[in-house]
Amino acid sequence: MAEKIGVGRFTPADVGAEIHYELLKFKEISRWLVSRLHPSGFRCPRCQADLGGVEARREKWESLEQVRCCECGKKFSAATGTLLEGSKLEPREIFLMADYIDLEVPPRRIAERLKIDVGTVRSWQSKFKALAEVAGA
């Protein structure tokens, strides 16, 4: 049975274990998030085609930019079908928020640090909590 696209996960604890200066670069964080969200690799969410062969398209996908499947024509990004879909936060903000959540920083302080609404922080806390429950963590 084929692995479902976009079912990979990451937790605040995963972020805490991986955080270091080099990883705070946009490209590195995006690549890390995408690898966690798509453990089966660069695949089309519609037809499941493996699209890992073209390096330039893979780089766009890892940067959360839209690409088009060469098999079925669907346009999608690595955020499609994941907890990142529709998020207005950039990967570094999500990554840092996950680290702060792992460190049990209060939501208001996280919001101040990232210059976002405290409701957004609470929403992400809920998302991470739901994912942890699904994963049995």
mmCIF file of N, CA, C and O in Angstrom, residues 10 83-84 87-89 94 97 101 116 119-129:
data_model
loop_
_atom_site.group_PDB
_atom_site.id
_atom_site.type_symbol
_atom_site.label_atom_id
_atom_site.label_comp_id
_atom_site.label_asym_id
_atom_site.label_seq_id
_atom_site.Cartn_x
_atom_site.Cartn_y
_atom_site.Cartn_z
ATOM 1 N N PHE A 10 6.095 16.621 12.453
ATOM 2 C CA PHE A 10 7.192 17.028 13.303
ATOM 3 C C PHE A 10 6.573 17.604 14.555
ATOM 4 O O PHE A 10 5.452 18.075 14.543
ATOM 5 N N LEU A 83 -0.055 20.478 7.608
ATOM 6 C CA LEU A 83 -0.408 21.524 8.558
ATOM 7 C C LEU A 83 0.112 22.888 8.136
ATOM 8 O O LEU A 83 -0.323 23.908 8.673
ATOM 9 N N LEU A 84 0.988 22.957 7.150
ATOM 10 C CA LEU A 84 1.475 24.241 6.639
ATOM 11 C C LEU A 84 0.536 24.862 5.610
ATOM 12 O O LEU A 84 0.630 26.057 5.338
ATOM 13 N N SER A 87 -1.092 28.448 5.839
ATOM 14 C CA SER A 87 -0.439 29.233 6.884
ATOM 15 C C SER A 87 0.146 30.504 6.285
ATOM 16 O O SER A 87 0.727 30.491 5.205
ATOM 17 N N LYS A 88 0.008 31.577 7.011
ATOM 18 C CA LYS A 88 0.591 32.849 6.576
ATOM 19 C C LYS A 88 1.971 33.068 7.207
ATOM 20 O O LYS A 88 2.643 34.035 6.915
ATOM 21 N N LEU A 89 2.360 32.137 8.068
ATOM 22 C CA LEU A 89 3.676 32.227 8.698
ATOM 23 C C LEU A 89 4.719 31.589 7.790
ATOM 24 O O LEU A 89 4.447 30.644 7.077
ATOM 25 N N ILE A 94 7.412 29.295 12.095
ATOM 26 C CA ILE A 94 6.808 28.048 12.578
ATOM 27 C C ILE A 94 7.842 27.229 13.344
ATOM 28 O O ILE A 94 7.563 26.696 14.421
ATOM 29 N N MET A 97 8.572 28.945 16.655
ATOM 30 C CA MET A 97 7.423 28.783 17.534
ATOM 31 C C MET A 97 7.402 27.366 18.118
ATOM 32 O O MET A 97 7.146 27.184 19.315
ATOM 33 N N ILE A 101 7.510 26.465 22.013
ATOM 34 C CA ILE A 101 6.476 25.614 22.614
ATOM 35 C C ILE A 101 7.135 24.457 23.348
ATOM 36 O O ILE A 101 6.743 24.106 24.469
ATOM 37 N N ILE A 116 3.586 38.169 16.352
ATOM 38 C CA ILE A 116 2.355 37.606 15.808
ATOM 39 C C ILE A 116 1.289 37.642 16.899
ATOM 40 O O ILE A 116 1.595 37.909 18.068
ATOM 41 N N GLY A 119 -3.346 34.525 19.548
ATOM 42 C CA GLY A 119 -4.297 33.531 19.057
ATOM 43 C C GLY A 119 -3.652 32.593 18.041
ATOM 44 O O GLY A 119 -3.973 31.398 17.999
ATOM 45 N N THR A 120 -2.746 33.121 17.235
ATOM 46 C CA THR A 120 -2.019 32.296 16.262
ATOM 47 C C THR A 120 -1.148 31.283 16.996
ATOM 48 O O THR A 120 -1.103 30.102 16.622
ATOM 49 N N VAL A 121 -0.492 31.721 18.053
ATOM 50 C CA VAL A 121 0.343 30.808 18.840
ATOM 51 C C VAL A 121 -0.523 29.704 19.439
ATOM 52 O O VAL A 121 -0.185 28.524 19.359
ATOM 53 N N ARG A 122 -1.642 30.075 20.011
ATOM 54 C CA ARG A 122 -2.528 29.074 20.628
ATOM 55 C C ARG A 122 -3.066 28.097 19.575
ATOM 56 O O ARG A 122 -3.213 26.903 19.844
ATOM 57 N N SER A 123 -3.360 28.617 18.395
ATOM 58 C CA SER A 123 -3.830 27.758 17.310
ATOM 59 C C SER A 123 -2.766 26.715 16.949
ATOM 60 O O SER A 123 -3.066 25.527 16.783
ATOM 61 N N TRP A 124 -1.501 27.129 16.849
ATOM 62 C CA TRP A 124 -0.416 26.207 16.540
ATOM 63 C C TRP A 124 -0.174 25.236 17.689
ATOM 64 O O TRP A 124 0.127 24.063 17.455
ATOM 65 N N GLN A 125 -0.327 25.706 18.924
ATOM 66 C CA GLN A 125 -0.204 24.784 20.058
ATOM 67 C C GLN A 125 -1.236 23.669 19.924
ATOM 68 O O GLN A 125 -0.928 22.500 20.148
ATOM 69 N N SER A 126 -2.452 24.042 19.538
ATOM 70 C CA SER A 126 -3.520 23.048 19.358
ATOM 71 C C SER A 126 -3.185 22.077 18.228
ATOM 72 O O SER A 126 -3.420 20.874 18.349
ATOM 73 N N LYS A 127 -2.650 22.606 17.129
ATOM 74 C CA LYS A 127 -2.274 21.743 16.004
ATOM 75 C C LYS A 127 -1.218 20.732 16.441
ATOM 76 O O LYS A 127 -1.325 19.535 16.144
ATOM 77 N N PHE A 128 -0.191 21.214 17.140
ATOM 78 C CA PHE A 128 0.872 20.316 17.584
ATOM 79 C C PHE A 128 0.341 19.293 18.585
ATOM 80 O O PHE A 128 0.731 18.127 18.550
ATOM 81 N N LYS A 129 -0.538 19.722 19.464
ATOM 82 C CA LYS A 129 -1.118 18.799 20.450
ATOM 83 C C LYS A 129 -1.934 17.702 19.748
ATOM 84 O O LYS A 129 -1.810 16.518 20.072
#
